Every structure is written in structure tokens, then in C-alpha cells.
Tab-separated table of C-alpha atoms and ligand atoms in Angstrom:
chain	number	residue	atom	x	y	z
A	1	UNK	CA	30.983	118.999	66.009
A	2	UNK	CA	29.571	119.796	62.749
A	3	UNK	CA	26.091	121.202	62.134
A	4	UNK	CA	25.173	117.756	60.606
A	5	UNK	CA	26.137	115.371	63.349
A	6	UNK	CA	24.630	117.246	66.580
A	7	UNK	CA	21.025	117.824	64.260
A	8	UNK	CA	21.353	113.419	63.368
A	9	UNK	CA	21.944	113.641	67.564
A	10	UNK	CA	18.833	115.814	68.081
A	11	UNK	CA	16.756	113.622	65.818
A	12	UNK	CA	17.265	110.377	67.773
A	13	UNK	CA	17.046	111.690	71.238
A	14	UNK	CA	13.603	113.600	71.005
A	15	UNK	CA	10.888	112.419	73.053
A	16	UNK	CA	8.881	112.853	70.900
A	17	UNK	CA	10.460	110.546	68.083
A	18	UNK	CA	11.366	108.564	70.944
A	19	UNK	CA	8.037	107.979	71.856
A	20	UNK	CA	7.243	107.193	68.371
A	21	UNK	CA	9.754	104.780	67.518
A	22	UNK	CA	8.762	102.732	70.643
A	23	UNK	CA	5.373	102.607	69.268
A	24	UNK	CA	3.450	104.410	70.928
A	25	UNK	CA	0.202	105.170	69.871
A	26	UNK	CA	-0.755	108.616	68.418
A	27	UNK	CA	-3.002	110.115	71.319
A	28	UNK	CA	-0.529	108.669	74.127
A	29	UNK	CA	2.336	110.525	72.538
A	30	UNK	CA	0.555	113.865	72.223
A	31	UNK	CA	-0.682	113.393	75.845
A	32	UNK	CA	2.645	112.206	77.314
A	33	UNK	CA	3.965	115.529	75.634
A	34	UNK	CA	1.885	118.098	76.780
A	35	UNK	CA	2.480	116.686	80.436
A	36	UNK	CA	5.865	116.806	80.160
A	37	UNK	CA	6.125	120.178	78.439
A	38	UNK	CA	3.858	121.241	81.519
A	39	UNK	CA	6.772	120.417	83.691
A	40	UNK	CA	8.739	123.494	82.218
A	41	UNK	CA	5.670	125.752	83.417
A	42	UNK	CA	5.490	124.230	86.687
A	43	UNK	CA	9.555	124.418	87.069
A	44	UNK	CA	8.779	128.337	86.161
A	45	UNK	CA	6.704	128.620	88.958
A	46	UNK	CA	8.686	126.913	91.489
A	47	UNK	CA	11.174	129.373	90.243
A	48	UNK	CA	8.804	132.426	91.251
A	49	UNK	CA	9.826	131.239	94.384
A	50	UNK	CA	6.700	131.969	96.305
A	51	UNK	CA	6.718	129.693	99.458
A	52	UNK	CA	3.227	130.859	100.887
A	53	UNK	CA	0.984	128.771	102.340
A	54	UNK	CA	-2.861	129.076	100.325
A	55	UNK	CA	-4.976	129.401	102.876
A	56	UNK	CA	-6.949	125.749	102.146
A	57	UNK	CA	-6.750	122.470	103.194
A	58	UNK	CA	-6.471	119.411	100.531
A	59	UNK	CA	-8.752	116.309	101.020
A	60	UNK	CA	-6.067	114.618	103.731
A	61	UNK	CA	-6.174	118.114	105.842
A	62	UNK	CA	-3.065	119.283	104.812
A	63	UNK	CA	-2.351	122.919	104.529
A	64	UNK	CA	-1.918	123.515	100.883
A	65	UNK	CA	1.594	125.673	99.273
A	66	UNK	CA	0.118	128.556	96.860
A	67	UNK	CA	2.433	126.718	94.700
A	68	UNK	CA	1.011	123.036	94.972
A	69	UNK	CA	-2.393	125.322	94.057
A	70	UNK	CA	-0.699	126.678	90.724
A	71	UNK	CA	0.870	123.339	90.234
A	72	UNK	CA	-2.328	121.469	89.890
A	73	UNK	CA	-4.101	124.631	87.796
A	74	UNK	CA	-1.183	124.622	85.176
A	75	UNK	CA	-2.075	120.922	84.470
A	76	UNK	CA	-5.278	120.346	85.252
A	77	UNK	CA	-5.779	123.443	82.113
A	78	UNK	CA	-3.237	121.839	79.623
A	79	UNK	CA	-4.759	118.611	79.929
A	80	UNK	CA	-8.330	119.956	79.310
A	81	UNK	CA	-7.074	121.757	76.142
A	82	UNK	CA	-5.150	118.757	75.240
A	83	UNK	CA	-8.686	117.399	73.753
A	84	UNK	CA	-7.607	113.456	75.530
A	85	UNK	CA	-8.657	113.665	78.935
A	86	UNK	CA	-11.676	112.635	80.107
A	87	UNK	CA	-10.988	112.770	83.815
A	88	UNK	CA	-8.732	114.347	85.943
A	89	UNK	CA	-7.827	113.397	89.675
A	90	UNK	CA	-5.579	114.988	91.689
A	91	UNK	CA	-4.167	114.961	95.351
A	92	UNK	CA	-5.684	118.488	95.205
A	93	UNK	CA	-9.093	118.572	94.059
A	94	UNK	CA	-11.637	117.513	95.979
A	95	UNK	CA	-13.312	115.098	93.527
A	96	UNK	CA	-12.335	113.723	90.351
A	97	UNK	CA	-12.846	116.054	87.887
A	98	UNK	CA	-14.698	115.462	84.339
A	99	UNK	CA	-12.430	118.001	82.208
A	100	UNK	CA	-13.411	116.625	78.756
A	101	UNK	CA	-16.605	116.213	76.995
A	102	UNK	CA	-16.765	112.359	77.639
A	103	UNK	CA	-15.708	111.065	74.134
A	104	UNK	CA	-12.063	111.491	75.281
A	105	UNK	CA	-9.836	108.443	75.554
A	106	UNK	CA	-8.154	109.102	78.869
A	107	UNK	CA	-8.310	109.173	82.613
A	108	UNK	CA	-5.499	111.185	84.120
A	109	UNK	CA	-4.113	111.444	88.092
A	110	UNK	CA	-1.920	113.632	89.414
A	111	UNK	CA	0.357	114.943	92.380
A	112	UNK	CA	1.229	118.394	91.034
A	113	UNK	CA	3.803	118.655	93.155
A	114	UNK	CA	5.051	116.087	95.152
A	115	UNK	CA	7.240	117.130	98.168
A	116	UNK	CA	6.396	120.742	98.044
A	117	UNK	CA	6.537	121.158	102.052
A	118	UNK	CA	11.112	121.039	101.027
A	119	UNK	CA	11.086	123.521	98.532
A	120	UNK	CA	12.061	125.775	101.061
A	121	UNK	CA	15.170	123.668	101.887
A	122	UNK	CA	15.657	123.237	97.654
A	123	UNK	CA	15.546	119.623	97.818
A	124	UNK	CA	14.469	118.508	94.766
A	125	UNK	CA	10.667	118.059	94.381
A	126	UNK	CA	8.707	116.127	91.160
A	127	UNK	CA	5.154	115.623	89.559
A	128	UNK	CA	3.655	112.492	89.605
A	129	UNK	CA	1.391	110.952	86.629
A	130	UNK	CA	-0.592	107.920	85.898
A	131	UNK	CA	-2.584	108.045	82.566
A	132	UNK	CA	-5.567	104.947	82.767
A	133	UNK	CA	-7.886	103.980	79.595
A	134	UNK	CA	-10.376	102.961	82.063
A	135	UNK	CA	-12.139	104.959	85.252
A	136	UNK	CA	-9.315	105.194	88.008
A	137	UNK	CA	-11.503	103.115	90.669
A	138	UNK	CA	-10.166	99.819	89.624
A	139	UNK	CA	-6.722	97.857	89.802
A	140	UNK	CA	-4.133	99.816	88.475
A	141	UNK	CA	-3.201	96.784	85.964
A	142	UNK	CA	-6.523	96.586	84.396
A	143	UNK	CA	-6.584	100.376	83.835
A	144	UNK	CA	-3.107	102.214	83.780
A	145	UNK	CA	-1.552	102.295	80.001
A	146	UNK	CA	1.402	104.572	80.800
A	147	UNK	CA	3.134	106.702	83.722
A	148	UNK	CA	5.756	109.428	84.090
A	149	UNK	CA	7.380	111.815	86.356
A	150	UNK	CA	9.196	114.801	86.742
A	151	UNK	CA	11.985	115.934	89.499
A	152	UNK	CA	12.462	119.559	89.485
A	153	UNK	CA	16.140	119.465	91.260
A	154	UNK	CA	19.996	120.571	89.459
A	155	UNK	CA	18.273	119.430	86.182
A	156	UNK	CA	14.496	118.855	85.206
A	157	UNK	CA	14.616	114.777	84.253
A	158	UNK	CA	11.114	113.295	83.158
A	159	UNK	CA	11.111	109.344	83.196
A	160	UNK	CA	8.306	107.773	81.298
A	161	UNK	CA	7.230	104.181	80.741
A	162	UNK	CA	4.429	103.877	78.456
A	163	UNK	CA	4.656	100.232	78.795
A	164	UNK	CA	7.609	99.449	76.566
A	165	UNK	CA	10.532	100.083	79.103
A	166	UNK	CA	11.009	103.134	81.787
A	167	UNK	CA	13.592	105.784	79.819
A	168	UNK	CA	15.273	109.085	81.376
A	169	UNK	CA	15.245	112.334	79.612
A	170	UNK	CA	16.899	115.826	80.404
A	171	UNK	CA	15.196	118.853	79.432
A	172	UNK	CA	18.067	120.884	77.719
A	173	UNK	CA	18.838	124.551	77.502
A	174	UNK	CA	17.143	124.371	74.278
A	175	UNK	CA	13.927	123.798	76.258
A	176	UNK	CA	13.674	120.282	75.025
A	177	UNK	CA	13.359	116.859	76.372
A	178	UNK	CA	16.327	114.836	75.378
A	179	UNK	CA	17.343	110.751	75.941
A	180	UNK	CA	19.360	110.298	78.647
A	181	UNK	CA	19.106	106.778	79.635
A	182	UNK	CA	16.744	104.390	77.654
A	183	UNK	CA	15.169	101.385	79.056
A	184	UNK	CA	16.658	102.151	82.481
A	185	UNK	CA	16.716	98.029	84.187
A	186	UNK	CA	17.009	97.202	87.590
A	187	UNK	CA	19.638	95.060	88.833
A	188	UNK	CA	18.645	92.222	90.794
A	189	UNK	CA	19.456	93.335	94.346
A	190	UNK	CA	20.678	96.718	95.515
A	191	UNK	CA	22.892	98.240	98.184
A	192	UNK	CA	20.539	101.350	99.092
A	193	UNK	CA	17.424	102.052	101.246
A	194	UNK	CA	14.524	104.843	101.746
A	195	UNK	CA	12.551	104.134	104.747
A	196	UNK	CA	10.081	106.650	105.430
A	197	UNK	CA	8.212	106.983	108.829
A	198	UNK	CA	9.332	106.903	112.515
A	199	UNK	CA	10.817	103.917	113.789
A	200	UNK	CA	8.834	103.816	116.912
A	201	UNK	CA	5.473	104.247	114.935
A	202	UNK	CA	6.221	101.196	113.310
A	203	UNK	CA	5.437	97.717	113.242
A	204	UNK	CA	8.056	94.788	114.975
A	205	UNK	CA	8.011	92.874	111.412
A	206	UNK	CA	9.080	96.316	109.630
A	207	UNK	CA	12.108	97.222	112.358
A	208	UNK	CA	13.294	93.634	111.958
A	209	UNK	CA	13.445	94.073	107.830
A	210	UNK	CA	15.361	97.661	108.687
A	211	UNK	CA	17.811	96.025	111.020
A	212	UNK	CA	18.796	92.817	108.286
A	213	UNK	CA	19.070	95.652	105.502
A	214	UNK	CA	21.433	97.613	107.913
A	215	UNK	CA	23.051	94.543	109.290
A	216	UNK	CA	23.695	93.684	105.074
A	217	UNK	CA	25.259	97.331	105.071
A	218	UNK	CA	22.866	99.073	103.119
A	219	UNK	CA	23.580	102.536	102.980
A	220	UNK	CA	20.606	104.881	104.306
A	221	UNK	CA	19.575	107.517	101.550
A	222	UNK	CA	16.390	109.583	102.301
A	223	UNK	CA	15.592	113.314	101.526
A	224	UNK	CA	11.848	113.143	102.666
A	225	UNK	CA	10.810	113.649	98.706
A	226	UNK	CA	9.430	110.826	97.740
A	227	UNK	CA	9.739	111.446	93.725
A	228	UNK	CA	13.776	112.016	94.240
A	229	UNK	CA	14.156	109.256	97.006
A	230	UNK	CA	12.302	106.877	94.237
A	231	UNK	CA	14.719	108.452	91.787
A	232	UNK	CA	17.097	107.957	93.321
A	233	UNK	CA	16.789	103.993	93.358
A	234	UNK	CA	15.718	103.998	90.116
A	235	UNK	CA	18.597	105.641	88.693
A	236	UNK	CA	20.612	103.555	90.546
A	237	UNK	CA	19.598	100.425	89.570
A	238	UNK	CA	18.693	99.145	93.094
A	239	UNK	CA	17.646	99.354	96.049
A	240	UNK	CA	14.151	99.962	98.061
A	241	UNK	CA	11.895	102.477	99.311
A	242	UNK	CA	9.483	102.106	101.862
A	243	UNK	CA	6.961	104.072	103.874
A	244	UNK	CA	5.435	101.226	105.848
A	245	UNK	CA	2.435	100.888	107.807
A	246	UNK	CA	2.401	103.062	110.997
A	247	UNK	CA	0.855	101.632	114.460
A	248	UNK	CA	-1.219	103.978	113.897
A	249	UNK	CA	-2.293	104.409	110.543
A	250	UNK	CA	-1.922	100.984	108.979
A	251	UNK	CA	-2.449	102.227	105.486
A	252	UNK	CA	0.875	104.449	105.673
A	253	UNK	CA	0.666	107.540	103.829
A	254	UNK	CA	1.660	107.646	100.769
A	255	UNK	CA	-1.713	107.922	98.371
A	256	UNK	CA	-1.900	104.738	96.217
A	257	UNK	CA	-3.835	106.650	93.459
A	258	UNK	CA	-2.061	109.525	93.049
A	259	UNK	CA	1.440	108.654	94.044
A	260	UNK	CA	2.401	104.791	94.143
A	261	UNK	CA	0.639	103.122	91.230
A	262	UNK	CA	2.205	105.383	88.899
A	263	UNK	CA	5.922	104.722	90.436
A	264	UNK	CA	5.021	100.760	90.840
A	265	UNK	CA	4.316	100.778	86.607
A	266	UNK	CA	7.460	102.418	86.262
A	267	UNK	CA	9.301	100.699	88.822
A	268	UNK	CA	8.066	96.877	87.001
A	269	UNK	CA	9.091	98.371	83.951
A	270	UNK	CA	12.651	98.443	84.752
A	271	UNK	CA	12.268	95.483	86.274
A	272	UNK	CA	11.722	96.083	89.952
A	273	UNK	CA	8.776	95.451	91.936
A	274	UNK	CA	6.484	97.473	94.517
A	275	UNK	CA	4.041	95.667	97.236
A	276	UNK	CA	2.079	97.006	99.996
A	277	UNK	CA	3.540	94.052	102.191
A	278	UNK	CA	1.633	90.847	100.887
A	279	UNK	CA	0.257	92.163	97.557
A	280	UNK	CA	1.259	93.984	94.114
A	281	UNK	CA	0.656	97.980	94.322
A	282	UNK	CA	-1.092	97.381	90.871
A	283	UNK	CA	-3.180	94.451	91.833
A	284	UNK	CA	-4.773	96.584	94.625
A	285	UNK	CA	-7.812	97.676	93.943
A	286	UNK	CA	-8.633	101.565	94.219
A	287	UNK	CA	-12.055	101.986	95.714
A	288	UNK	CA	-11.806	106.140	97.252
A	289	UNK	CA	-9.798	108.649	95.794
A	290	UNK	CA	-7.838	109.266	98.931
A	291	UNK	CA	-6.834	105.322	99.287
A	292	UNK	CA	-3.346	104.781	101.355
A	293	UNK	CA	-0.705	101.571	101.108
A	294	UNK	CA	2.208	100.788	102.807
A	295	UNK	CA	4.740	100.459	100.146
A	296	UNK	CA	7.886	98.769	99.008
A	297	UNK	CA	9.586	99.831	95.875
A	298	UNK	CA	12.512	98.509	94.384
A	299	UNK	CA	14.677	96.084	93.355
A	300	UNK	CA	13.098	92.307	93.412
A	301	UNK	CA	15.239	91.212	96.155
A	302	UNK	CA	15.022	93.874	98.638
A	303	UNK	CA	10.950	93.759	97.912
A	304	UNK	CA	10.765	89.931	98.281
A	305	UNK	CA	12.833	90.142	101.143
A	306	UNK	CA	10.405	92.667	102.639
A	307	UNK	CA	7.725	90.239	102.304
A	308	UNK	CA	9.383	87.316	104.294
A	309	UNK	CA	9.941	89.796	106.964
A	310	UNK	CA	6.008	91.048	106.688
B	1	LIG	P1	3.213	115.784	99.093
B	1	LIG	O1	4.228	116.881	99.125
B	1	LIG	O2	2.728	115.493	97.695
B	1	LIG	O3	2.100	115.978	100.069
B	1	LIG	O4	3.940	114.402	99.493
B	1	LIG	C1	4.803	114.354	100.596
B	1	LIG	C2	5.114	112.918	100.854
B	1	LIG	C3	6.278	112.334	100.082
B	1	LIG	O5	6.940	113.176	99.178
B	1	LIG	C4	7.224	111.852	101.157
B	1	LIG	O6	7.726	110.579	100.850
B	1	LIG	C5	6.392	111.829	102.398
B	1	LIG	O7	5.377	112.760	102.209
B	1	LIG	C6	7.177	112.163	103.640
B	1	LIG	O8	6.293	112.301	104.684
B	1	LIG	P2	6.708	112.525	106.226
B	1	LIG	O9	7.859	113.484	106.221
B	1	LIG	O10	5.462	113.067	106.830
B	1	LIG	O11	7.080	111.182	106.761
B	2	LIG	MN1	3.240	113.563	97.148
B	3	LIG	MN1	1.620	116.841	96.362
């Protein structure tokens, strides 16, 4: 290919002039940026391979990975010397931080690293992102303005949605982020399924929904990650995930905040739809931090469906 044609290729596929010819304004693009350039420093950590546990608990009691520690450092530092952020929360801090000087646009929250108990078993793993214009304790569609996430697996792929579409980029050996699918749309119904949880911790209306996907021949595909088993329905164009609510801990598990309202603004984006059961995951309404919701993420007709069974 000649030197002319791959640099016209390079121009067009940049996320950055990506982001800019959707229209996106100039403070969300710089911010969008710096997150996903943080990616490559996280990725360089996971590559130090150091699997230790940190000695501390986060806010839910779980033992924290050194690397879930570095994880949330790396961006919790880039986004304070991004100059945007007002706010930072993250599944491990304690509180919501105030990182800016309060003039700053933007409210950011984070899971560093999402699935970090399989890096072990190099499953893929991803960082989770929902940037809000107003103070996170609110409904998700009143405050989030764009979301994006990383999977750290064979490649590093960073899907955005800054509410103009969700699009797919690959970072490249070149170090940069490059268009790999653009305004990625879900297809009405799919032929996959996620479920997280144990059956027998769950509730009669959720086993029945299992046993008509099954019964439709829905192919089971679950790693235990929940940024590549959302990928992976994404990317597919159909589908659902679902960790439901247990017997015993109604709100599930997965954390609303830090971890489902970003993939529900992504997931309607495409075209797909996420509910707790009876509501919207964005029409909930965040009053702690640590919130939980049962979730179902997908395609529109495996997520209706879910609610006729609910
Ligand atoms: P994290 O690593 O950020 O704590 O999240 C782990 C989550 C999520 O990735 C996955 O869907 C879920 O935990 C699986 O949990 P269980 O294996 O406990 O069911
Ligand atoms: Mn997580
Ligand atoms: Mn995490």
C-alpha cells in the first residue's frame, strides 16, 4: 500500500478525529482520551504480572489485587491532571473523591479493573467508565453524558458511546486507538446468554426465564468477567446478560454505579436495553455509592422477555 493511502486510513480511523467528527464536544474528547490512553498503562501493569493480593479490603469486603490498587491510582492521577474532573468514584475508594478544584465540568466513576480475581486464569479482564455532568447520586439519565470501556484480553478494544452511537476501536502496535466497528447496533433478538449467579440462590421467576432461553436453544457463554461476557453480546449483536437477584441478596451484585449504568448507556446506544427486572438501569436512582441491581443486558427481546418472566 502506498505511503499515501494507509496515512488517508490513519486519518479517518483515529479516535480522536473520530470523536470529533461525531461532534463531540471539546472537553469530552480530551477526557474520553486520556481514559483511554490510561488503558495502555493499566494493560502495562497487568503485564507486570503481579497477582498479589494488597493486604486491604474495598468498601464490599473484598480482598483487594495489588493490581486493582495500581489500577485505580493510574486513573484516579490522569484524571486529576486532566484539569476536567471534578469528582472521582471508584469501586475502590472509600468515598467519592473531589480530585479537581470544583470549577471542573465532570464527574467520573470507575471499576479499574473489572474481573481482576481471573487474571490468574488470563481471561480477559476490562475497565469500566461512566463520565456524568451532574453529581453521580442521581438517575443515570439525568446525569451520564458519555461511557466507555476497555477489555484487556488477545487485543486491548475500547468501546465508547458518547451519546451518538457505541463504536469499537483496537489499540494498534503503533500504540494507537483505531476504528474497528462504528456505531456497533443490536439486532433485535439474539441466540446467546450470560447468567451469572447460582441457580439454587435464585429466584423461581429467574430459573423459569433460564429454562425458556435454553428450551429456545440459546447457547450458554459465560467467563465470570463481566466486561468480556458484556462484550461479548455486544459484539455480537445479541443476546443477554444477567446477574439476577439472589435469595439472598436481592440487589445481586453487580454495583449499579460503578459497573451497570455505564454498560446500560452503551448497551441503549446500540440499541439494546438493560433493566433491573421491572425498571430501566438508567432510570434507577443512585442514592449510596455501593448501590446493587439485578441486571439484564441485551438485546430488546431477550430483556423484555426477562420482564414477562419477572
Ligand atoms: P470485580 O472484579 O470488579 O470485583 O467484578 C467481578 C464481578 C464481575 O466481573 C462478574 O460478572 C462477577 O463479579 C462474577 O461474580 P461471581 O463469580 O461472584 O458470581
Ligand atoms: Mn467489576
Ligand atoms: Mn473491579
Amino acid at each position: 500500500m502506498g505511503e499515501g493511502i494507509s496515512d488517508y486510513t490513519r486519518y479517518i480511523v483515529d479516535l480522536r478525529r473520530h470523536m470529533w467528527l461525531e461532534g463531540v464536544e471539546t472537553e469530552l474528547r480530551r477526557l474520553i482520551w486520556q481514559i483511554a490512553v490510561t488503558g495502555k498503562y493499566i494493560s502495562a501493569k497487568i503485564h507486570e504480572s503481579n497477582r498479589k493480593l494488597a493486604g486491604f479490603r474495598n468498601i464490599y469486603g473484598e480482598e483487594q489485587l495489588s493490581l486493582d490498587r495500581s489500577s485505580d491510582e493510574i486513573l484516579k492521577n490522569q484524571l486529576q491532571n486532566s484539569g476536567f474532573v471534578r469528582e472521582y468514584a471508584s469501586e475502590e475508594q472509600d468515598s467519592v473523591v473531589q480530585i479537581g478544584k470544583g470549577h471542573e465540568k465532570y464527574y467520573i466513576t470507575a471499576d479499574p479493573l473489572d474481573g481482576s480475581s481471573l487474571v490468574d486464569t488470563n481471561l480477559a479482564i476490562g475497565t469500566i467508565i461512566g463520565i456524568h455532568r451532574e453529581p453521580i447520586l442521581s438517575r443515570g439519565r439525568d446525569s451520564m453524558v458519555a461511557a466507555l470501556y476497555i477489555t484487556y484480553g488477545p487485543l486491548i478494544t475500547m468501546i465508547y458511546s458518547a451519546g451518538t452511537g457505541a463504536h469499537e476501536f483496537v489499540l494498534n502496535r503503533e500504540g494507537e486507538y483505531v476504528l474497528s466497528q462504528e456505531n456497533v447496533r443490536m439486532d433485535e433478538r439474539g441466540s446467546i446468554y450470560s447468567p451469572g449467579g447460582l441457580r439454587k440462590d435464585c429466584t423461581d421467576g429467574h430459573i423459569k426465564y433460564l429454562e425458556y432461553l435454553e428450551s429456545e436453544g440459546y447457547k450458554l457463554r459465560y467467563s465470570g468477567g463481566f466486561v468480556p461476557d458484556f462484550n461479548q453480546v455486544l459484539i455480537k449483536r445479541g443476546g443477554v446478560f444477567t446477574y439476577p437477584a439472589l435469595k439472598k441478596s436481592p440487589n445481586g451484585k453487580l454495583r449499579l454505579l460503578f459497573e451497570l449504568q455505564p454498560m446500560a448507556f452503551i448497551m441503549e446506544q446500540a440499541g439494546g436495553m438493560a433493566t433491573n427486572g421491572k425498571e430501566d438501569i438508567l432510570s434507577l436512582k443512585v442514592t449510596e455509592i455501593d448501590q446493587r441491581s439485578p441486571v439484564y443486558i441485551g438485546s430488546r427481546f431477550e430483556v423484555e422477555k426477562a420482564r414477562e418472566f419477572l
